[in-house]
CSV table of C-alpha atoms in Angstrom, one decimal:
chain,number,residue,atom,x,y,z
U,1,MET,CA,-137.1,-37.2,-82.5
U,2,GLU,CA,-139.2,-35.7,-85.6
U,3,GLN,CA,-137.7,-38.2,-88.0
U,4,TYR,CA,-140.1,-41.0,-85.7
U,5,GLN,CA,-142.9,-39.1,-85.8
U,6,THR,CA,-143.6,-40.0,-89.7
U,7,LEU,CA,-143.1,-43.5,-89.1
U,8,ILE,CA,-145.4,-43.5,-85.8
U,9,GLY,CA,-148.1,-41.7,-88.2
U,10,VAL,CA,-147.5,-44.6,-90.8
U,11,VAL,CA,-147.7,-47.4,-88.4
U,12,LEU,CA,-150.7,-46.3,-86.7
U,13,GLU,CA,-152.6,-45.3,-90.0
U,14,LYS,CA,-151.5,-48.9,-91.1
U,15,LEU,CA,-152.9,-50.2,-87.6
U,16,ASN,CA,-156.4,-48.4,-88.6
U,17,GLN,CA,-156.4,-49.8,-92.1
U,18,THR,CA,-155.9,-53.5,-90.9
U,19,TYR,CA,-158.7,-52.8,-88.1
U,20,LYS,CA,-161.2,-51.8,-90.7
U,21,GLU,CA,-160.2,-55.1,-92.8
U,22,LEU,CA,-160.4,-57.1,-89.8
U,23,GLN,CA,-163.9,-55.6,-89.2
U,24,PHE,CA,-165.0,-56.1,-92.7
U,25,ASN,CA,-163.6,-59.9,-93.2
U,26,TYR,CA,-165.5,-60.5,-89.8
U,27,SER,CA,-169.0,-58.7,-90.7
U,28,GLY,CA,-168.7,-60.9,-94.1
U,29,LEU,CA,-168.1,-64.0,-92.3
U,30,SER,CA,-171.2,-63.2,-90.0
U,31,GLY,CA,-173.2,-62.6,-92.8
U,32,VAL,CA,-172.6,-66.1,-94.1
U,33,LEU,CA,-173.2,-68.1,-91.0
U,34,SER,CA,-176.6,-65.9,-90.6
U,35,GLN,CA,-177.8,-67.6,-94.1
U,36,HIS,CA,-177.9,-71.2,-92.0
U,37,THR,CA,-178.7,-72.9,-89.1
U,38,GLU,CA,-176.6,-74.0,-86.2
U,39,GLU,CA,-177.5,-77.3,-87.2
U,40,GLU,CA,-176.1,-76.6,-90.7
U,41,ILE,CA,-173.0,-75.1,-89.3
U,42,ARG,CA,-172.2,-77.9,-87.0
U,43,SER,CA,-172.8,-80.6,-89.6
U,44,THR,CA,-170.9,-78.9,-92.6
U,45,PRO,CA,-166.8,-79.0,-92.1
U,46,GLU,CA,-166.8,-75.5,-94.4
U,47,LEU,CA,-169.2,-73.9,-92.1
U,48,THR,CA,-167.6,-74.9,-89.2
U,49,THR,CA,-164.2,-73.5,-90.4
U,50,ILE,CA,-166.0,-70.2,-91.6
U,51,LYS,CA,-167.3,-70.0,-87.8
U,52,ASP,CA,-163.9,-70.7,-86.7
U,53,LEU,CA,-162.4,-67.8,-88.7
U,54,ARG,CA,-165.3,-65.6,-87.7
U,55,ASP,CA,-164.2,-66.5,-84.0
U,56,TYR,CA,-160.7,-65.4,-84.6
U,57,TYR,CA,-161.4,-62.3,-86.3
U,58,ALA,CA,-163.9,-61.6,-83.4
U,59,GLU,CA,-160.7,-62.0,-81.0
U,60,MET,CA,-158.5,-60.0,-83.0
U,61,VAL,CA,-160.7,-57.1,-83.2
U,62,GLN,CA,-161.5,-57.2,-79.5
U,63,CYS,CA,-157.6,-57.5,-78.8
U,64,VAL,CA,-156.8,-54.3,-81.2
U,65,GLU,CA,-159.8,-52.3,-79.4
U,66,LYS,CA,-158.4,-53.4,-76.0
U,67,LEU,CA,-154.8,-52.3,-76.6
U,68,PHE,CA,-155.9,-49.1,-78.7
U,69,PRO,CA,-159.2,-47.8,-77.2
U,70,GLY,CA,-159.0,-44.8,-79.5
U,71,ILE,CA,-159.2,-46.9,-82.7
U,72,LYS,CA,-162.9,-47.2,-82.7
U,73,GLY,CA,-163.7,-43.4,-83.4
């Protein structure tokens, strides 16, 4: 059914954009953490939250890559 091909294309393009945004956010959070020691991260609530968020982003990226292996390209 040709009418659904456009819908599928739009959804896949949005998924690709979302994947790139997840990677961007993961990289940004990792960059912030790289400026601090593990001790600073453990002892600063805001940095602990940033670490948790970074870890969640990593899980989301891995999940998308597992479900859609071709998205990395």
